[in-house]
Coordinates of C-alpha atoms in Angstrom, one line a residue:
Chain A
V1067 CA 90.3 120.4 94.7
K1068 CA 92.1 117.7 96.6
R1069 CA 94.0 118.9 99.7
R1070 CA 97.6 118.2 99.9
L1071 CA 99.9 117.2 102.7
A1072 CA 101.7 120.5 102.8
E1073 CA 98.4 122.2 104.0
L1074 CA 98.0 119.9 107.0
G1075 CA 101.1 119.9 109.3
E1076 CA 102.5 117.1 111.2
D1077 CA 100.3 116.9 114.3
R1078 CA 97.1 117.0 112.3
L1079 CA 98.5 114.4 109.9
V1080 CA 99.3 112.0 112.8
K1081 CA 95.8 112.6 114.3
R1082 CA 94.3 111.8 110.9
L1083 CA 96.3 108.6 110.5
T1084 CA 95.7 107.2 113.9
R1085 CA 91.9 107.5 113.8
S1086 CA 90.3 104.1 114.3
L1087 CA 93.4 102.0 113.9
P1088 CA 92.9 98.4 115.1
T1089 CA 94.5 97.7 118.4
L1090 CA 94.8 94.7 120.8
A1091 CA 94.2 94.2 124.5
N1092 CA 97.9 94.3 125.4
V1093 CA 98.7 97.6 123.8
V1094 CA 99.1 99.8 127.0
H1095 CA 99.8 102.9 124.9
G1096 CA 99.6 103.2 121.2
P1097 CA 100.3 106.1 118.9
G1098 CA 101.0 109.4 120.5
D1099 CA 103.9 108.9 122.8
D1100 CA 107.6 108.5 122.2
C1101 CA 107.2 104.7 122.0
A1102 CA 104.4 102.2 121.9
V1103 CA 104.0 100.3 125.2
I1104 CA 103.1 96.6 125.1
G1105 CA 102.2 94.5 128.1
G1106 CA 99.7 93.4 130.6
P1107 CA 98.5 95.4 133.6
R1108 CA 100.2 93.1 136.0
D1109 CA 103.4 92.4 134.0
R1110 CA 106.5 93.5 135.9
V1111 CA 108.2 94.5 132.7
W1112 CA 106.7 96.1 129.6
Q1113 CA 108.0 96.1 126.1
L1114 CA 108.7 99.4 124.2
L1115 CA 108.5 99.6 120.4
K1116 CA 109.8 102.5 118.3
T1117 CA 110.3 103.1 114.7
D1118 CA 112.2 106.1 113.2
C1119 CA 113.8 107.2 110.0
V1120 CA 116.6 109.4 108.7
I1121 CA 116.4 110.5 105.1
E1122 CA 119.1 112.0 102.8
G1123 CA 118.2 115.6 102.1
I1124 CA 116.0 115.9 105.2
H1125 CA 118.1 114.7 108.1
F1126 CA 121.6 114.5 106.5
T1127 CA 123.4 115.2 103.3
R1128 CA 125.9 113.1 101.4
D1129 CA 128.8 115.3 102.4
I1130 CA 128.3 114.4 106.1
E1131 CA 130.6 111.7 107.4
P1132 CA 128.5 108.6 107.1
K1133 CA 129.7 107.2 110.5
R1134 CA 127.9 110.1 112.2
V1135 CA 124.8 109.4 110.2
G1136 CA 124.8 105.8 111.4
W1137 CA 125.3 107.0 115.0
K1138 CA 122.4 109.5 114.7
A1139 CA 120.1 106.9 113.0
L1140 CA 120.3 104.5 115.9
C1141 CA 120.6 107.1 118.7
R1142 CA 117.4 108.9 117.7
A1143 CA 115.4 105.8 118.4
I1144 CA 117.5 105.0 121.6
S1145 CA 116.6 108.5 122.8
D1146 CA 112.9 107.7 122.4
I1147 CA 113.2 104.5 124.4
A1148 CA 115.1 106.5 127.1
A1149 CA 112.3 109.1 127.2
M1150 CA 109.9 106.4 128.5
G1151 CA 112.3 105.5 131.3
G1152 CA 113.4 102.4 129.3
E1153 CA 116.4 100.5 128.2
P1154 CA 117.0 99.7 124.5
A1155 CA 117.3 96.0 123.4
H1156 CA 117.0 94.9 119.8
A1157 CA 117.2 97.0 116.6
L1158 CA 116.3 96.2 113.0
L1159 CA 117.5 98.4 110.2
T1160 CA 115.9 99.0 106.8
I1161 CA 118.3 100.7 104.3
A1162 CA 117.1 101.8 100.9
L1163 CA 120.1 102.8 98.8
P1164 CA 120.6 104.3 95.4
L1165 CA 122.6 102.0 93.0
D1166 CA 125.4 104.5 92.5
L1167 CA 126.2 104.7 96.2
E1168 CA 129.8 104.0 97.0
L1169 CA 130.5 101.0 99.2
P1170 CA 132.8 102.9 101.6
W1171 CA 129.8 105.1 102.5
I1172 CA 127.8 102.0 103.5
D1173 CA 130.7 100.6 105.5
A1174 CA 131.3 103.8 107.4
F1175 CA 127.6 104.2 108.1
Y1176 CA 127.5 100.8 109.6
A1177 CA 130.6 101.6 111.7
G1178 CA 128.5 104.4 113.2
V1179 CA 125.6 102.1 113.9
R1180 CA 127.9 99.5 115.5
K1181 CA 129.5 102.2 117.7
A1182 CA 126.1 103.3 119.0
A1183 CA 124.9 99.7 119.4
R1184 CA 127.9 98.8 121.5
Q1185 CA 127.7 101.9 123.6
Y1186 CA 124.1 101.4 124.5
R1187 CA 124.1 97.5 124.5
V1188 CA 121.7 97.2 121.5
A1189 CA 121.7 94.0 119.5
I1190 CA 121.3 94.5 115.7
A1191 CA 119.0 91.6 115.2
G1192 CA 118.2 91.9 111.6
G1193 CA 117.1 94.2 108.8
E1194 CA 116.2 94.7 105.2
T1195 CA 117.8 96.1 102.1
A1196 CA 116.2 97.7 99.2
R1197 CA 117.0 99.8 96.2
S1198 CA 116.1 103.5 96.4
P1199 CA 115.2 105.4 93.2
G1200 CA 115.9 108.6 95.1
P1201 CA 117.6 109.5 98.3
I1202 CA 119.2 107.2 100.9
F1203 CA 116.5 106.2 103.3
I1204 CA 117.2 104.5 106.6
N1205 CA 114.7 103.2 109.1
V1206 CA 115.4 101.9 112.6
A1207 CA 113.0 99.8 114.4
L1208 CA 114.0 99.4 118.1
T1209 CA 112.6 97.4 121.0
G1210 CA 113.2 98.2 124.6
M1211 CA 112.1 97.2 128.1
V1212 CA 110.9 99.2 131.0
E1213 CA 109.8 98.2 134.5
R1214 CA 106.0 98.9 134.6
R1215 CA 106.4 101.1 137.7
Q1216 CA 109.1 103.2 135.9
C1217 CA 107.3 103.7 132.6
I1218 CA 106.9 107.5 132.1
L1219 CA 104.4 108.7 129.6
R1220 CA 103.8 112.2 128.2
S1221 CA 100.3 112.3 129.5
G1222 CA 100.8 112.2 133.3
G1223 CA 101.6 115.9 133.9
K1224 CA 99.5 117.8 136.5
P1225 CA 98.8 121.5 136.9
G1226 CA 101.5 122.9 139.1
D1227 CA 104.2 120.5 138.0
A1228 CA 107.7 121.9 137.5
I1229 CA 109.0 121.6 134.0
Y1230 CA 112.7 120.6 133.6
V1231 CA 115.1 120.2 130.8
T1232 CA 118.4 118.4 130.7
G1233 CA 121.5 119.8 129.0
R1234 CA 121.5 123.0 126.9
L1235 CA 119.3 123.7 123.8
G1236 CA 119.7 125.2 120.4
G1237 CA 122.2 125.4 117.6
S1238 CA 122.0 121.7 116.8
L1239 CA 122.5 122.4 113.1
S1240 CA 126.1 123.4 113.7
G1241 CA 126.7 119.6 114.0
R1242 CA 125.5 118.6 117.4
H1243 CA 122.5 116.8 115.8
L1244 CA 124.9 114.2 114.5
D1245 CA 126.8 113.5 117.8
F1246 CA 124.2 113.9 120.5
V1247 CA 124.2 111.5 123.5
P1248 CA 120.9 109.8 124.3
R1249 CA 120.1 110.3 127.9
V1250 CA 119.4 106.7 128.8
I1251 CA 121.3 106.6 132.1
E1252 CA 119.8 109.9 133.2
A1253 CA 116.3 109.0 132.3
R1254 CA 116.4 105.7 134.0
W1255 CA 117.8 107.3 137.1
L1256 CA 115.0 109.9 137.1
A1257 CA 112.3 107.3 136.5
N1258 CA 113.6 105.0 139.2
L1259 CA 114.2 107.6 141.9
F1260 CA 111.9 110.5 141.1
R1261 CA 109.0 109.2 138.9
P1262 CA 108.4 112.3 136.8
H1263 CA 104.7 112.6 136.0
A1264 CA 105.5 113.1 132.3
M1265 CA 108.6 112.9 130.1
M1266 CA 109.6 113.0 126.4
D1267 CA 112.8 113.7 124.4
L1268 CA 113.2 117.0 122.6
S1269 CA 113.4 116.1 118.9
D1270 CA 111.4 118.9 117.3
G1271 CA 112.4 121.7 119.7
L1272 CA 110.9 123.0 122.9
G1273 CA 108.5 125.2 120.9
A1274 CA 106.8 122.1 119.3
D1275 CA 107.4 119.5 122.0
L1276 CA 106.5 121.3 125.2
P1277 CA 102.9 122.0 123.8
R1278 CA 102.7 118.4 122.9
L1279 CA 103.6 117.2 126.4
A1280 CA 101.2 119.8 128.0
A1281 CA 98.4 118.8 125.6
A1282 CA 98.9 115.1 126.3
S1283 CA 98.6 115.9 130.0
A1284 CA 95.5 118.0 129.4
C1285 CA 97.4 121.0 130.9
G1286 CA 98.5 124.4 129.8
Y1287 CA 102.1 125.6 130.5
R1288 CA 104.0 128.7 131.4
L1289 CA 107.5 128.8 129.9
Q1290 CA 110.1 131.2 131.4
R1291 CA 112.1 132.1 128.4
E1292 CA 114.9 133.7 130.4
L1293 CA 115.5 130.4 132.2
I1294 CA 116.0 128.3 129.0
P1295 CA 119.6 126.9 129.0
T1296 CA 121.2 127.7 125.6
N1297 CA 124.2 126.2 123.9
A1298 CA 127.2 128.5 123.3
G1299 CA 126.3 130.6 120.2
A1300 CA 122.6 129.8 120.2
S1301 CA 119.9 132.3 121.0
T1302 CA 116.8 131.6 123.1
D1303 CA 114.7 131.6 119.9
Q1304 CA 117.0 129.0 118.5
A1305 CA 116.8 127.0 121.7
I1306 CA 113.0 127.0 121.2
S1307 CA 112.8 126.3 117.5
D1308 CA 115.9 124.5 116.2
G1309 CA 115.0 121.0 117.3
E1310 CA 117.2 117.9 117.4
D1311 CA 118.5 118.6 120.9
Y1312 CA 117.5 115.1 122.1
E1313 CA 117.6 116.3 125.7
L1314 CA 114.9 115.2 128.2
L1315 CA 111.9 117.3 129.0
F1316 CA 109.9 116.3 132.0
A1317 CA 107.2 117.4 134.5
I1318 CA 107.5 116.6 138.1
A1319 CA 105.7 117.4 141.4
P1320 CA 106.9 120.8 142.7
S1321 CA 107.5 119.3 146.1
M1322 CA 110.4 117.3 144.6
R1323 CA 112.3 120.3 143.3
T1324 CA 114.9 120.7 146.1
R1325 CA 115.6 117.0 146.5
L1326 CA 115.8 116.4 142.8
E1327 CA 118.1 119.3 142.0
S1328 CA 120.6 118.4 144.7
A1329 CA 120.6 114.7 143.9
W1330 CA 121.0 115.4 140.2
H1331 CA 124.0 117.7 140.7
R1332 CA 125.7 115.1 142.8
K1333 CA 125.0 112.3 140.3
F1334 CA 125.5 114.2 137.0
P1335 CA 127.8 117.1 137.9
R1336 CA 128.6 117.9 134.3
L1337 CA 125.1 117.9 132.8
P1338 CA 122.9 120.9 133.6
L1339 CA 119.3 120.3 134.9
T1340 CA 117.2 123.4 134.5
R1341 CA 113.6 124.3 135.6
I1342 CA 112.1 126.3 132.7
G1343 CA 108.5 126.7 133.7
E1344 CA 105.4 124.9 135.0
L1345 CA 102.3 123.1 133.9
I1346 CA 99.1 125.1 134.6
H1347 CA 95.4 124.6 134.4
P1348 CA 94.5 124.5 130.7
S1349 CA 92.0 127.3 130.9
H1350 CA 94.9 129.7 132.0
T1351 CA 96.9 129.2 128.8
R1352 CA 97.3 132.0 126.5
K1353 CA 97.7 131.4 122.7
P1354 CA 100.8 129.3 122.0
N1355 CA 104.1 131.0 121.6
T1356 CA 104.7 132.5 118.2
V1357 CA 108.1 131.0 118.2
R1358 CA 107.5 127.5 116.9
G1359 CA 109.4 124.2 116.9
F1360 CA 110.1 122.2 113.8
D1361 CA 107.2 120.9 111.7
H1362 CA 108.2 118.2 109.3
F1363 CA 105.5 119.2 106.8
T1364 CA 105.8 123.0 106.8
P1365 CA 107.7 123.6 103.5
A1366 CA 109.4 126.9 104.1
Q1367 CA 111.7 127.0 107.0
Chain B
V614 CA 138.2 103.7 92.1
K615 CA 135.5 103.2 94.7
R616 CA 133.2 100.3 94.2
R617 CA 129.5 101.0 94.0
L618 CA 126.5 99.2 95.2
A619 CA 125.4 98.1 91.7
E620 CA 128.4 95.8 91.4
L621 CA 127.7 93.9 94.6
G622 CA 124.2 92.3 94.5
E623 CA 121.9 91.8 97.4
D624 CA 123.1 88.7 99.0
R625 CA 126.7 89.9 99.1
L626 CA 125.6 93.3 100.4
V627 CA 123.7 91.6 103.3
K628 CA 126.8 89.5 104.1
R629 CA 128.9 92.6 104.1
L630 CA 126.5 94.5 106.4
T631 CA 126.0 91.8 108.9
R632 CA 129.7 91.1 109.6
S633 CA 130.5 91.7 113.3
L634 CA 127.3 93.3 114.3
P635 CA 126.8 93.5 118.1
T636 CA 124.4 90.9 119.4
L637 CA 122.9 89.9 122.8
A638 CA 122.6 86.6 124.5
N639 CA 118.8 86.3 123.9
V640 CA 119.0 86.7 120.1
V641 CA 118.2 83.2 119.0
H642 CA 118.6 84.0 115.3
G643 CA 119.8 87.3 114.0
P644 CA 120.2 88.4 110.4
G645 CA 119.7 85.9 107.7
D646 CA 116.3 84.4 108.2
D647 CA 112.8 85.8 107.4
C648 CA 112.6 87.3 110.9
A649 CA 114.9 87.8 113.9
V650 CA 114.0 85.5 116.7
I651 CA 114.3 86.7 120.3
G652 CA 114.1 84.5 123.4
G653 CA 115.7 82.3 125.9
P654 CA 116.5 78.6 125.3
R655 CA 113.8 77.5 127.8
D656 CA 111.1 80.1 127.0
R657 CA 107.8 78.5 125.8
V658 CA 107.2 81.4 123.4
W659 CA 109.7 83.4 121.3
Q660 CA 109.3 86.8 119.9
L661 CA 109.7 87.5 116.1
L662 CA 110.9 90.8 114.8
K663 CA 110.6 91.9 111.2
T664 CA 111.2 95.1 109.2
D665 CA 110.3 95.7 105.6
C666 CA 109.7 98.5 103.2
V667 CA 107.8 99.4 100.1
I668 CA 109.0 102.3 97.9
E669 CA 107.3 104.2 95.2
G670 CA 109.0 103.5 91.9
I671 CA 110.3 100.1 93.1
H672 CA 107.4 98.3 94.7
F673 CA 104.5 100.4 93.5
T674 CA 103.6 103.4 91.3
R675 CA 101.4 106.4 92.1
D676 CA 98.7 105.1 89.7
I677 CA 98.1 101.9 91.7
E678 CA 95.1 102.1 94.1
P679 CA 96.6 103.2 97.4
K680 CA 94.4 100.8 99.4
R681 CA 96.2 97.9 97.7
V682 CA 99.6 99.5 98.5
G683 CA 98.6 99.6 102.2
W684 CA 97.5 96.0 102.1
K685 CA 100.7 94.9 100.5
A686 CA 102.9 96.9 102.8
L687 CA 101.6 95.2 105.9
C688 CA 101.0 91.8 104.3
R689 CA 104.7 91.5 103.2
A690 CA 105.8 91.6 106.8
I691 CA 103.0 89.3 107.9
S692 CA 104.1 86.8 105.3
D693 CA 107.6 86.8 106.9
I694 CA 106.2 86.2 110.4
A695 CA 104.1 83.3 108.9
A696 CA 107.2 81.8 107.3
M697 CA 108.7 81.2 110.7
G698 CA 105.6 79.4 111.9
G699 CA 104.5 82.5 113.8
E700 CA 101.6 84.8 114.4
P701 CA 101.8 88.6 113.9
A702 CA 101.1 90.9 116.8
H703 CA 102.1 94.6 116.7
A704 CA 103.1 96.8 113.8
L705 CA 104.7 100.3 113.6
L706 CA 104.6 102.2 110.4
T707 CA 107.1 104.8 109.2
I708 CA 105.8 106.8 106.3
A709 CA 107.9 109.4 104.5
L710 CA 105.7 111.5 102.1
P711 CA 106.3 114.2 99.5
L712 CA 104.7 117.5 100.4
D713 CA 102.5 117.5 97.2
L714 CA 100.9 114.2 98.1
E715 CA 97.1 114.4 98.0
L716 CA 95.4 113.5 101.3
P717 CA 93.0 111.0 99.8
W718 CA 96.0 108.9 98.8
I719 CA 97.1 108.8 102.4
D720 CA 93.6 108.0 103.6
A721 CA 93.1 105.1 101.1
F722 CA 96.6 103.8 101.9
Y723 CA 95.6 103.6 105.6
A724 CA 92.3 101.9 104.7
G725 CA 94.4 99.1 103.1
V726 CA 96.7 98.9 106.2
R727 CA 93.6 98.7 108.5
K728 CA 92.0 96.0 106.4
A729 CA 95.1 93.8 106.6
A730 CA 95.5 94.6 110.3
R731 CA 91.9 93.5 111.1
Q732 CA 92.1 90.4 108.9
Y733 CA 95.3 89.2 110.6
R734 CA 94.6 90.6 114.0
V735 CA 97.6 93.0 114.0
A736 CA 97.6 96.0 116.3
I737 CA 98.9 99.2 114.7
A738 CA 100.8 100.3 117.9
G739 CA 102.5 103.4 116.6
G740 CA 104.6 104.9 113.9
E741 CA 106.5 107.9 112.6
T742 CA 105.9 110.4 109.8
A743 CA 108.5 112.3 107.9
R744 CA 108.8 114.4 104.8
S745 CA 110.3 112.7 101.7
P746 CA 112.3 114.8 99.2
G747 CA 111.7 112.0 96.7
P748 CA 109.4 109.0 96.4
I749 CA 106.8 107.8 99.0
F750 CA 108.7 105.5 101.3
I751 CA 106.8 103.2 103.7
N752 CA 108.4 101.0 106.3
V753 CA 106.6 98.4 108.4
A754 CA 108.1 97.0 111.6
L755 CA 106.2 94.0 112.9
T756 CA 106.5 91.8 115.9
G757 CA 105.1 88.4 116.2
M758 CA 105.2 85.3 118.5
V759 CA 105.9 81.7 117.9
E760 CA 105.9 78.7 120.2
R761 CA 109.6 77.7 120.5
R762 CA 108.9 74.1 119.4
Q763 CA 107.1 75.4 116.2
C764 CA 109.7 77.9 115.2
I765 CA 110.9 77.0 111.7
L766 CA 114.1 78.4 110.3
R767 CA 115.6 78.3 106.9
S768 CA 118.6 76.4 108.1
G769 CA 117.2 73.1 109.2
G770 CA 116.9 71.3 105.9
K771 CA 118.6 67.9 105.4
P772 CA 119.7 66.1 102.3
G773 CA 116.8 64.0 101.1
D774 CA 114.1 66.4 102.3
A775 CA 111.2 66.9 99.9
I776 CA 110.8 70.5 98.8
Y777 CA 107.2 71.8 98.7
V778 CA 105.6 75.0 97.6
T779 CA 102.1 76.3 98.3
G780 CA 99.8 77.8 95.7
R781 CA 100.9 78.7 92.2
L782 CA 103.8 80.8 91.1
G783 CA 104.6 83.5 88.5
G784 CA 102.9 86.4 86.9
S785 CA 102.7 88.5 90.1
L786 CA 103.3 91.7 88.1
S787 CA 99.8 91.4 86.5
G788 CA 98.5 92.6 89.9
R789 CA 98.7 89.6 92.2
H790 CA 101.6 91.2 94.1
L791 CA 99.2 93.7 95.5
D792 CA 96.5 91.4 96.6
F793 CA 98.3 88.3 97.8
V794 CA 97.2 86.4 100.9
P795 CA 99.9 85.7 103.6
R796 CA 99.8 82.0 104.5
V797 CA 99.6 82.5 108.2
I798 CA 97.0 79.8 108.9
E799 CA 98.7 77.3 106.6
A800 CA 102.1 77.9 108.0
R801 CA 101.0 77.5 111.6
W802 CA 99.1 74.3 110.7
L803 CA 102.3 73.0 109.0
A804 CA 104.6 74.0 111.9
N805 CA 102.3 72.5 114.5
L806 CA 101.5 69.2 112.9
F807 CA 104.3 68.5 110.5
R808 CA 107.4 70.4 111.7
P809 CA 109.1 71.2 108.3
H810 CA 112.8 71.2 108.7
A811 CA 113.1 74.5 106.9
M812 CA 110.7 77.1 105.6
M813 CA 110.6 80.6 104.1
D814 CA 108.2 82.7 102.0
L815 CA 108.8 83.3 98.3
S816 CA 109.4 87.0 97.9
D817 CA 112.2 87.2 95.4
G818 CA 111.1 84.1 93.3
L819 CA 112.0 80.5 93.5
G820 CA 115.2 81.1 91.5
A821 CA 116.6 83.3 94.2
D822 CA 114.9 81.9 97.3
L823 CA 115.4 78.2 96.9
P824 CA 119.2 78.6 96.6
R825 CA 119.0 80.7 99.8
L826 CA 117.1 78.0 101.7
A827 CA 119.4 75.3 100.5
A828 CA 122.5 77.3 101.3
A829 CA 121.2 78.2 104.8
S830 CA 120.7 74.4 105.3
A831 CA 124.2 73.6 103.9
C832 CA 122.5 71.5 101.2
G833 CA 122.3 71.5 97.5
Y834 CA 119.0 71.1 95.7
R835 CA 117.4 69.4 92.8
L836 CA 114.5 71.3 91.2
Q837 CA 112.0 69.5 88.9
R838 CA 111.0 72.3 86.6
E839 CA 108.2 70.4 85.1
L840 CA 106.5 70.1 88.5
I841 CA 106.5 73.8 89.3
P842 CA 102.8 75.0 89.7
T843 CA 102.3 78.1 87.5
N844 CA 99.6 80.7 87.6
A845 CA 97.3 81.0 84.6
G846 CA 99.2 82.8 81.9
A847 CA 102.6 82.4 83.6
S848 CA 105.5 80.4 82.1
T849 CA 107.8 78.2 84.2
D850 CA 110.5 80.7 83.7
Q851 CA 108.3 83.4 85.1
A852 CA 107.3 81.1 88.0
I853 CA 111.1 80.9 88.8
S854 CA 112.1 84.5 88.3
D855 CA 109.2 86.9 88.8
G856 CA 109.1 87.0 92.6
E857 CA 106.5 88.4 94.9
D858 CA 104.5 85.2 95.1
Y859 CA 104.5 85.2 98.9
E860 CA 103.8 81.5 98.9
L861 CA 105.5 79.1 101.4
L862 CA 108.6 77.1 100.4
F863 CA 109.5 74.4 102.8
A864 CA 111.6 71.2 103.2
I865 CA 110.3 68.2 105.1
A866 CA 111.4 64.7 105.8
P867 CA 110.5 62.5 102.8
S868 CA 108.8 59.9 105.1
M869 CA 106.1 62.6 105.8
R870 CA 105.1 63.0 102.1
T871 CA 102.0 60.8 102.0
R872 CA 100.6 61.8 105.3
L873 CA 101.3 65.5 104.7
E874 CA 99.7 65.6 101.2
S875 CA 96.5 63.8 102.2
A876 CA 96.1 65.9 105.4
W877 CA 96.8 69.1 103.4
H878 CA 94.2 68.4 100.8
R879 CA 91.6 67.7 103.4
K880 CA 92.4 70.9 105.4
F881 CA 93.1 73.3 102.4
P882 CA 91.2 71.7 99.5
R883 CA 91.4 74.9 97.4
L884 CA 95.1 75.7 97.8
P885 CA 97.6 73.4 95.9
L886 CA 100.5 71.9 97.7
T887 CA 103.2 70.7 95.3
R888 CA 106.4 68.8 95.7
I889 CA 108.9 70.4 93.3
G890 CA 112.2 68.8 94.2
E891 CA 114.5 67.8 97.0
L892 CA 117.5 68.9 99.0
I893 CA 120.6 66.9 98.3
H894 CA 124.1 66.6 99.6
P895 CA 125.9 69.9 98.7
S896 CA 128.7 68.2 96.8
H897 CA 126.1 66.8 94.3
T898 CA 124.9 70.3 93.3
R899 CA 125.6 71.5 89.8
K900 CA 126.0 75.2 89.0
P901 CA 122.9 77.2 90.0
N902 CA 120.1 77.5 87.5
T903 CA 120.7 80.1 84.9
V904 CA 117.1 81.3 85.4
R905 CA 117.5 83.7 88.3
G906 CA 115.2 85.3 90.9
F907 CA 114.9 88.9 91.6
D908 CA 118.0 90.8 92.8
H909 CA 117.2 94.2 94.2
F910 CA 120.5 95.6 93.3
T911 CA 120.9 94.3 89.7
P912 CA 120.0 97.4 87.6
A913 CA 118.8 95.9 84.3
Q914 CA 115.9 93.5 84.6

């Protein structure tokens, strides 16, 4: 009997796909982080590459205002560039559309893309159109740049690091997942002044993404549930498992805590920054939390 | 009554989508060519960016060997990099998969991607997986590089230029569309030694693509149907309208003809190079051929 995708789950699928892929000398970091990182060991600036998709029926439905879908499509990729400490640059869109799609939908979708592109100074440099025999399918390929000394991976965390999260989590499905604000300014400020050891954006929820950051850093983690900042109306369980928060999750030397927190609150007085736990030696980790984040290939959720 | 996509056609859709998109100073060429071109006016090397997709039910069916689908998915984008005179570098794959997909399909698909990546020295630098509620959807984002002085656009053709095509055309649906060979070596040799005025790859068929090259160059064209090189079993009409040949189409100063043809036949003795017409002053153009290329948004064909 042939095994099917539904039995595998996302992380194991990605591991399976990225076995023995051809690479080149100038790929600093390939699959496994928020972006691919391209450059030489002595280059002052590295290039970031990201690809991401939104699909009708998975990430949005036809009754959502298309302008918000366009905003979300581009901002998801921008958020991944930010999570490396980088700045977005050039985007290419692939849009596969059913023949019966009404033109005002397309126009409004592009209005949302343009709004995000202007706000984050992204150039829409090209794209591709195709016919879809099923749902609307939109792919965004985005390049960015990051100063080599400010490039923050997922894998640099150390036991003892304090774990922080920006903003508040949970309840994205009430609509926030369509209007979120990628943390480009905040991430670049952090990367420049405080060099977190590891950073990523929260797309699949703390319950899925924190274990990924810890595993990439060869660490365990201790999460203090009672410290998790929740959005109004969202429970702590939702803050852990809903996903699509697009806030920053990062690990930083504990000696930085006081200076970081006071500088943050002066610089970004309206955006919370919350310490929610710490990275620990891997052998100290208990079984993962039973509350899980979002897995794209787990059917029933 | 709202207008729908089916009434518009591909070229008008693209024109509609690319109105007033934000751009940046270092976008040398944005939407409208085979790739976007990024760089400064004095940079020795420019970056090429391409995004492209293959969709189950449009570009392939589930009964096709998945290894050939993987080859095709990457080689389509490689062909577009070649058409600018460039060399491919880094690819990112987005794959949206239905939950019931069998894992051997995915493994064989990736074997095809790896084969193409190795052959053309492309690094698979990352990607994204998602669940598809419908067909398999695969997007390839590919970067490349081209020496500034060898970058060939669609738009540089001049009245009087000879129009050439590599290889033979037509009949791709018999299977050739899954095993084609991107003309990277040939295109770079041409760009380096002969500087065609305009070049593109034939993805939608001569009947759709030649008018695009001529229009981008603000020229008309004269096509000598009897000269079109056809694949065994394919008619001239099929050579014009089938699409998915992935051969090079280029326009070059007529004074180059003799030298080009003899150098080509010494360098690539097994690959035909055929002059099929010429670019002319736009006012001399008759109505477009009634035999058309492939339009992705025309329902019945």
